[in-house]
CSV table of C-alpha atoms in Angstrom, one decimal:
chain,number,residue,atom,x,y,z
A,30,UNK,CA,-5.3,5.3,11.9
A,31,UNK,CA,-6.7,5.6,8.2
A,32,UNK,CA,-5.3,2.8,6.2
A,33,UNK,CA,-3.1,3.5,3.3
A,34,UNK,CA,-4.8,3.6,-0.1
A,35,UNK,CA,-3.7,1.4,-3.1
A,36,UNK,CA,-1.6,4.4,-4.5
A,37,UNK,CA,0.2,4.9,-1.3
A,38,UNK,CA,0.7,1.3,-1.0
A,39,UNK,CA,4.7,1.5,-1.6
A,40,UNK,CA,6.8,-1.8,-1.0
A,41,UNK,CA,7.8,-0.5,2.2
A,42,UNK,CA,4.4,0.4,3.3
A,43,UNK,CA,3.4,-3.1,2.2
A,44,UNK,CA,6.2,-4.7,4.3
A,45,UNK,CA,5.1,-2.6,7.4
A,46,UNK,CA,1.5,-4.0,6.8
A,47,UNK,CA,2.3,-7.5,7.2
A,48,UNK,CA,5.2,-6.8,10.1
A,49,UNK,CA,8.1,-7.7,8.2
A,50,UNK,CA,11.2,-6.1,6.9
A,51,UNK,CA,11.2,-5.4,3.2
A,52,UNK,CA,14.1,-7.3,1.9
A,53,UNK,CA,12.9,-10.5,4.0
A,54,UNK,CA,9.2,-10.1,2.4
A,55,UNK,CA,11.0,-9.8,-1.1
A,56,UNK,CA,13.1,-13.1,-0.6
A,57,UNK,CA,9.7,-14.8,0.4
A,58,UNK,CA,7.9,-13.4,-2.6
A,59,UNK,CA,10.5,-15.0,-4.8
A,60,UNK,CA,10.6,-18.5,-2.9
A,61,UNK,CA,6.7,-18.6,-2.5
A,62,UNK,CA,5.8,-20.8,-5.4
A,63,UNK,CA,7.8,-23.6,-3.6
A,64,UNK,CA,5.9,-22.9,-0.2
A,65,UNK,CA,3.0,-25.3,-0.6
A,66,UNK,CA,1.8,-28.5,0.3
A,67,UNK,CA,0.3,-30.2,-2.9
A,68,UNK,CA,-2.5,-32.8,-2.5
A,69,UNK,CA,-5.5,-34.3,-4.6
A,70,UNK,CA,-9.1,-34.5,-3.5
A,71,UNK,CA,-11.5,-36.8,-5.3
A,72,UNK,CA,-14.5,-34.5,-6.7
A,73,UNK,CA,-18.0,-36.0,-6.2
A,74,UNK,CA,-18.5,-36.3,-10.0
A,75,UNK,CA,-15.2,-38.1,-10.3
A,76,UNK,CA,-11.6,-37.2,-11.1
A,77,UNK,CA,-9.7,-35.3,-8.5
A,78,UNK,CA,-9.3,-31.7,-7.5
A,79,UNK,CA,-5.5,-30.4,-7.1
A,80,UNK,CA,-5.1,-28.3,-3.5
A,81,UNK,CA,-2.3,-26.3,-3.0
A,82,UNK,CA,-2.1,-25.3,0.8
A,83,UNK,CA,0.7,-22.6,1.8
A,84,UNK,CA,2.8,-23.4,4.4
A,85,UNK,CA,2.0,-21.5,7.7
A,86,UNK,CA,4.7,-18.8,7.4
A,87,UNK,CA,3.3,-18.1,3.8
A,88,UNK,CA,-0.2,-18.6,5.0
A,89,UNK,CA,-0.1,-16.2,7.6
A,90,UNK,CA,1.3,-13.6,5.0
A,91,UNK,CA,-1.5,-14.2,2.7
A,92,UNK,CA,-4.2,-14.0,5.6
A,93,UNK,CA,-2.6,-10.4,6.4
A,94,UNK,CA,-2.8,-9.4,2.8
A,95,UNK,CA,-6.4,-10.5,2.4
A,96,UNK,CA,-7.5,-8.9,5.5
A,97,UNK,CA,-5.5,-5.5,5.4
A,98,UNK,CA,-4.7,-4.8,1.8
A,99,UNK,CA,-6.8,-6.9,-0.9
A,100,UNK,CA,-10.2,-7.1,1.1
A,101,UNK,CA,-10.0,-3.0,0.7
A,102,UNK,CA,-10.1,-3.2,-3.1
A,103,UNK,CA,-13.7,-2.3,-4.4
A,104,UNK,CA,-15.3,-5.1,-6.5
A,105,UNK,CA,-18.6,-5.6,-8.2
A,106,UNK,CA,-21.4,-5.7,-5.6
A,107,UNK,CA,-22.8,-8.8,-7.8
A,108,UNK,CA,-19.6,-10.8,-6.4
A,109,UNK,CA,-20.8,-12.5,-3.4
A,110,UNK,CA,-17.9,-14.0,-1.0
A,111,UNK,CA,-17.2,-10.7,0.4
A,112,UNK,CA,-17.5,-9.7,4.1
A,113,UNK,CA,-21.4,-10.0,4.8
A,114,UNK,CA,-22.1,-11.9,2.0
A,115,UNK,CA,-22.4,-15.7,1.0
A,116,UNK,CA,-23.9,-18.5,-0.9
A,117,UNK,CA,-27.1,-17.7,0.7
A,118,UNK,CA,-27.0,-14.0,-0.1
A,119,UNK,CA,-26.1,-14.8,-3.6
A,120,UNK,CA,-29.1,-17.4,-3.9
A,121,UNK,CA,-31.6,-15.0,-2.1
A,122,UNK,CA,-31.3,-12.5,-5.3
A,123,UNK,CA,-33.0,-15.0,-7.7
A,124,UNK,CA,-36.0,-16.0,-5.6
A,125,UNK,CA,-39.4,-15.8,-7.5
A,126,UNK,CA,-37.8,-15.1,-10.9
A,127,UNK,CA,-39.6,-16.3,-14.0
A,128,UNK,CA,-36.3,-18.0,-15.4
A,129,UNK,CA,-33.0,-18.8,-13.8
A,130,UNK,CA,-29.9,-19.4,-15.8
A,131,UNK,CA,-26.8,-20.8,-13.9
A,132,UNK,CA,-23.1,-21.2,-15.2
A,133,UNK,CA,-19.9,-22.7,-14.0
A,134,UNK,CA,-16.4,-21.1,-15.1
A,135,UNK,CA,-14.2,-24.1,-15.8
A,136,UNK,CA,-11.2,-24.4,-13.8
A,137,UNK,CA,-11.7,-21.2,-12.4
A,138,UNK,CA,-8.5,-20.3,-9.8
A,139,UNK,CA,-6.2,-22.0,-12.3
A,140,UNK,CA,-7.4,-19.9,-14.9
A,141,UNK,CA,-6.6,-16.5,-13.2
A,142,UNK,CA,-3.0,-16.0,-14.4
A,143,UNK,CA,-0.3,-13.7,-13.2
A,144,UNK,CA,-0.8,-11.1,-15.9
A,145,UNK,CA,-4.5,-11.1,-15.0
A,146,UNK,CA,-3.7,-10.3,-11.3
A,147,UNK,CA,-0.8,-7.8,-12.2
A,148,UNK,CA,-3.1,-5.8,-14.4
A,149,UNK,CA,-6.1,-5.7,-12.2
A,150,UNK,CA,-3.9,-4.7,-9.1
A,151,UNK,CA,-2.2,-1.8,-11.2
A,152,UNK,CA,-5.6,-0.7,-12.5
A,153,UNK,CA,-6.7,-0.7,-8.9
A,154,UNK,CA,-3.9,1.9,-8.2
A,155,UNK,CA,-1.0,-0.4,-6.8
A,156,UNK,CA,2.4,0.8,-7.8
A,157,UNK,CA,4.0,-1.7,-10.1
A,158,UNK,CA,6.8,-3.0,-7.7
A,159,UNK,CA,3.9,-3.8,-4.9
A,160,UNK,CA,1.8,-5.4,-7.6
A,161,UNK,CA,4.6,-7.7,-8.5
A,162,UNK,CA,5.3,-8.6,-4.9
A,163,UNK,CA,1.4,-9.2,-4.0
A,164,UNK,CA,1.5,-11.3,-7.2
A,165,UNK,CA,4.5,-13.6,-6.3
A,166,UNK,CA,3.1,-14.0,-2.9
A,167,UNK,CA,-0.1,-15.3,-3.9
A,168,UNK,CA,0.6,-17.4,-7.0
A,169,UNK,CA,1.8,-20.9,-7.8
A,170,UNK,CA,3.1,-22.0,-11.4
A,171,UNK,CA,1.8,-18.4,-12.5
A,172,UNK,CA,-1.6,-18.7,-11.6
A,173,UNK,CA,-3.9,-18.7,-8.5
A,174,UNK,CA,-3.5,-21.8,-6.2
A,175,UNK,CA,-6.6,-23.5,-5.1
A,176,UNK,CA,-6.3,-23.6,-1.3
A,177,UNK,CA,-4.6,-20.1,-0.5
A,178,UNK,CA,-6.8,-17.9,1.4
A,179,UNK,CA,-6.0,-14.7,-1.1
A,180,UNK,CA,-7.3,-16.7,-3.9
A,181,UNK,CA,-11.0,-15.8,-3.6
A,182,UNK,CA,-10.6,-12.1,-3.2
A,183,UNK,CA,-7.6,-12.0,-5.9
A,184,UNK,CA,-10.2,-13.6,-8.2
A,185,UNK,CA,-13.1,-11.1,-7.4
A,186,UNK,CA,-10.7,-8.2,-8.2
A,187,UNK,CA,-9.8,-9.7,-11.6
A,188,UNK,CA,-13.2,-10.8,-12.6
A,189,UNK,CA,-14.9,-7.4,-11.6
A,190,UNK,CA,-14.4,-5.9,-15.2
A,191,UNK,CA,-16.2,-9.2,-16.8
A,192,UNK,CA,-19.2,-8.8,-14.3
A,193,UNK,CA,-19.6,-5.1,-15.4
A,194,UNK,CA,-19.8,-6.2,-18.9
A,195,UNK,CA,-22.2,-9.2,-18.2
A,196,UNK,CA,-24.4,-6.6,-16.0
A,197,UNK,CA,-24.9,-4.0,-18.8
A,198,UNK,CA,-25.7,-7.1,-21.2
A,199,UNK,CA,-28.7,-8.1,-19.1
A,200,UNK,CA,-29.7,-4.6,-18.0
A,201,UNK,CA,-30.0,-3.8,-21.8
A,202,UNK,CA,-32.6,-6.8,-21.8
A,203,UNK,CA,-34.8,-6.0,-18.7
A,204,UNK,CA,-34.3,-3.9,-15.5
A,205,UNK,CA,-35.9,-6.9,-13.6
A,206,UNK,CA,-32.8,-9.1,-14.7
A,207,UNK,CA,-30.2,-10.1,-11.6
A,208,UNK,CA,-26.9,-11.7,-11.7
A,209,UNK,CA,-24.8,-13.1,-9.0
A,210,UNK,CA,-21.2,-14.6,-8.9
A,211,UNK,CA,-19.9,-16.6,-6.0
A,212,UNK,CA,-16.5,-18.1,-6.4
A,213,UNK,CA,-17.1,-20.0,-10.2
A,214,UNK,CA,-20.7,-20.2,-10.0
A,215,UNK,CA,-22.5,-17.5,-12.2
A,216,UNK,CA,-26.5,-17.3,-11.9
A,217,UNK,CA,-28.5,-14.9,-14.1
A,218,UNK,CA,-32.4,-14.5,-13.4
A,219,UNK,CA,-35.2,-12.7,-15.1
A,220,UNK,CA,-37.9,-12.5,-17.6
A,221,UNK,CA,-38.4,-15.9,-20.0
A,222,UNK,CA,-36.1,-15.9,-22.8
A,223,UNK,CA,-33.0,-14.8,-20.8
A,224,UNK,CA,-31.5,-18.0,-22.0
A,225,UNK,CA,-31.0,-16.5,-25.4
A,226,UNK,CA,-28.0,-14.6,-23.6
A,227,UNK,CA,-26.1,-17.7,-22.7
A,228,UNK,CA,-23.9,-17.6,-26.0
A,229,UNK,CA,-22.9,-13.9,-25.7
A,230,UNK,CA,-22.0,-14.5,-22.0
A,231,UNK,CA,-19.8,-17.3,-22.9
A,232,UNK,CA,-17.9,-15.2,-25.4
A,233,UNK,CA,-17.5,-12.5,-22.8
A,234,UNK,CA,-15.8,-14.8,-20.5
A,235,UNK,CA,-13.9,-16.3,-23.3
A,236,UNK,CA,-12.6,-13.1,-24.3
A,237,UNK,CA,-11.1,-12.4,-20.9
A,238,UNK,CA,-9.5,-15.7,-21.0
A,239,UNK,CA,-11.9,-17.9,-19.3
A,240,UNK,CA,-14.2,-20.8,-20.1
A,241,UNK,CA,-17.8,-21.8,-19.2
A,242,UNK,CA,-18.3,-25.6,-18.4
A,243,UNK,CA,-20.5,-26.6,-21.3
A,244,UNK,CA,-22.2,-29.3,-19.5
A,245,UNK,CA,-23.0,-27.4,-16.4
A,246,UNK,CA,-24.8,-24.6,-17.8
A,247,UNK,CA,-28.4,-25.0,-16.6
A,248,UNK,CA,-32.0,-23.3,-17.7
A,249,UNK,CA,-34.8,-23.3,-15.2
A,250,UNK,CA,-38.2,-21.9,-15.7
A,251,UNK,CA,-40.7,-21.6,-13.0
A,252,UNK,CA,-42.4,-25.2,-13.8
A,253,UNK,CA,-38.9,-26.5,-12.9
A,254,UNK,CA,-37.1,-26.6,-9.6
A,255,UNK,CA,-34.7,-23.7,-9.7
A,256,UNK,CA,-31.6,-24.4,-8.0
A,257,UNK,CA,-28.9,-21.8,-7.3
A,258,UNK,CA,-25.7,-22.8,-5.2
A,259,UNK,CA,-27.3,-25.9,-3.7
A,260,UNK,CA,-30.6,-24.4,-2.7
A,261,UNK,CA,-34.0,-24.2,-4.4
A,262,UNK,CA,-35.1,-20.6,-5.0
A,263,UNK,CA,-38.7,-20.7,-6.5
A,264,UNK,CA,-40.5,-19.1,-3.8
A,265,UNK,CA,-38.2,-18.6,-1.2
A,266,UNK,CA,-34.8,-20.5,0.0
A,267,UNK,CA,-35.4,-24.0,0.4
A,268,UNK,CA,-32.7,-27.0,1.2
A,269,UNK,CA,-32.8,-29.2,-2.0
A,270,UNK,CA,-33.4,-32.8,-1.8
A,271,UNK,CA,-29.7,-33.9,-2.3
A,272,UNK,CA,-28.8,-31.6,0.6
A,273,UNK,CA,-31.6,-33.2,2.9
A,274,UNK,CA,-30.4,-36.5,2.0
A,275,UNK,CA,-26.6,-35.8,2.8
A,276,UNK,CA,-28.1,-34.0,6.2
A,277,UNK,CA,-30.0,-37.2,7.2
A,278,UNK,CA,-26.9,-39.4,6.6
A,279,UNK,CA,-24.8,-37.4,8.5
A,280,UNK,CA,-27.3,-37.4,11.5
A,281,UNK,CA,-27.7,-41.2,11.3
A,282,UNK,CA,-23.8,-42.2,11.0
A,283,UNK,CA,-22.0,-39.3,12.6
A,284,UNK,CA,-21.8,-38.2,16.2
A,285,UNK,CA,-23.7,-35.1,17.2
A,286,UNK,CA,-20.2,-33.3,17.8
A,287,UNK,CA,-18.9,-34.3,14.3
A,288,UNK,CA,-17.7,-31.0,12.6
A,289,UNK,CA,-19.0,-32.3,9.2
A,290,UNK,CA,-22.5,-33.0,10.6
A,291,UNK,CA,-22.5,-29.8,12.7
A,292,UNK,CA,-21.4,-27.9,9.5
A,293,UNK,CA,-24.6,-29.4,7.5
A,294,UNK,CA,-26.8,-28.6,10.4
A,295,UNK,CA,-25.8,-25.0,10.8
A,296,UNK,CA,-26.1,-24.4,7.0
A,297,UNK,CA,-29.7,-26.1,7.1
A,298,UNK,CA,-30.7,-23.5,10.0
A,299,UNK,CA,-29.4,-20.6,8.1
A,300,UNK,CA,-31.3,-21.6,4.9
A,301,UNK,CA,-34.5,-22.4,7.1
A,302,UNK,CA,-33.7,-18.8,8.8
A,303,UNK,CA,-33.2,-16.7,5.9
A,304,UNK,CA,-37.1,-17.4,4.8
């Protein structure tokens, strides 16, 4: 059976997709902001990161929305994290480029507001009431929570127009420019001199309600180690020294069946095999 389009996604159809009566789904949506377990995790560079994990009941609805509804919305192809894309597919785009620039969108998920989400869903064709139900189900304190399974896909829908603007900008400089975005990490590569676009890119994000972290912008020519999303991209994808140190530490201190160690080993194999 062909899935319904956004235009056909009435609240009744939405409720059917998540296998729940509409009145119950509406009731849950109105209480959703209270259905989170909130905790703080330490960051590597100091401070803490707020994690907002949905209760199981809300999380199941969000997983269903992600798989059956939101992942069907078209987003810009430079946004990685979609099915069949990853950190490594994003990094691969920038291999053997004369210059690489990376930027970090500050407080990315919390910067995506309910107003942005409603506007993006309506622009995608969802009816007003359906857009409101989805937005309530997937936000907390009028923004995207860090920890909900729907936050990455909704953020991609919201920032797609921004990436279209940035793509148009870099394409006007050179047809050899490339851009990718993975969650909050933007990478631009191309000929020498593309770093001159940095202030314009900052202004594009700011015009849409976001801020680029000023201390996390890096400009890397071929004479430097060019790092994108934790891997080197100068000649091919290669693990960074920091990653290899963490892998060696895990192998020394953790048992072979430890999930963290297994994850690092699997990622290392993926990097090596990508070349």
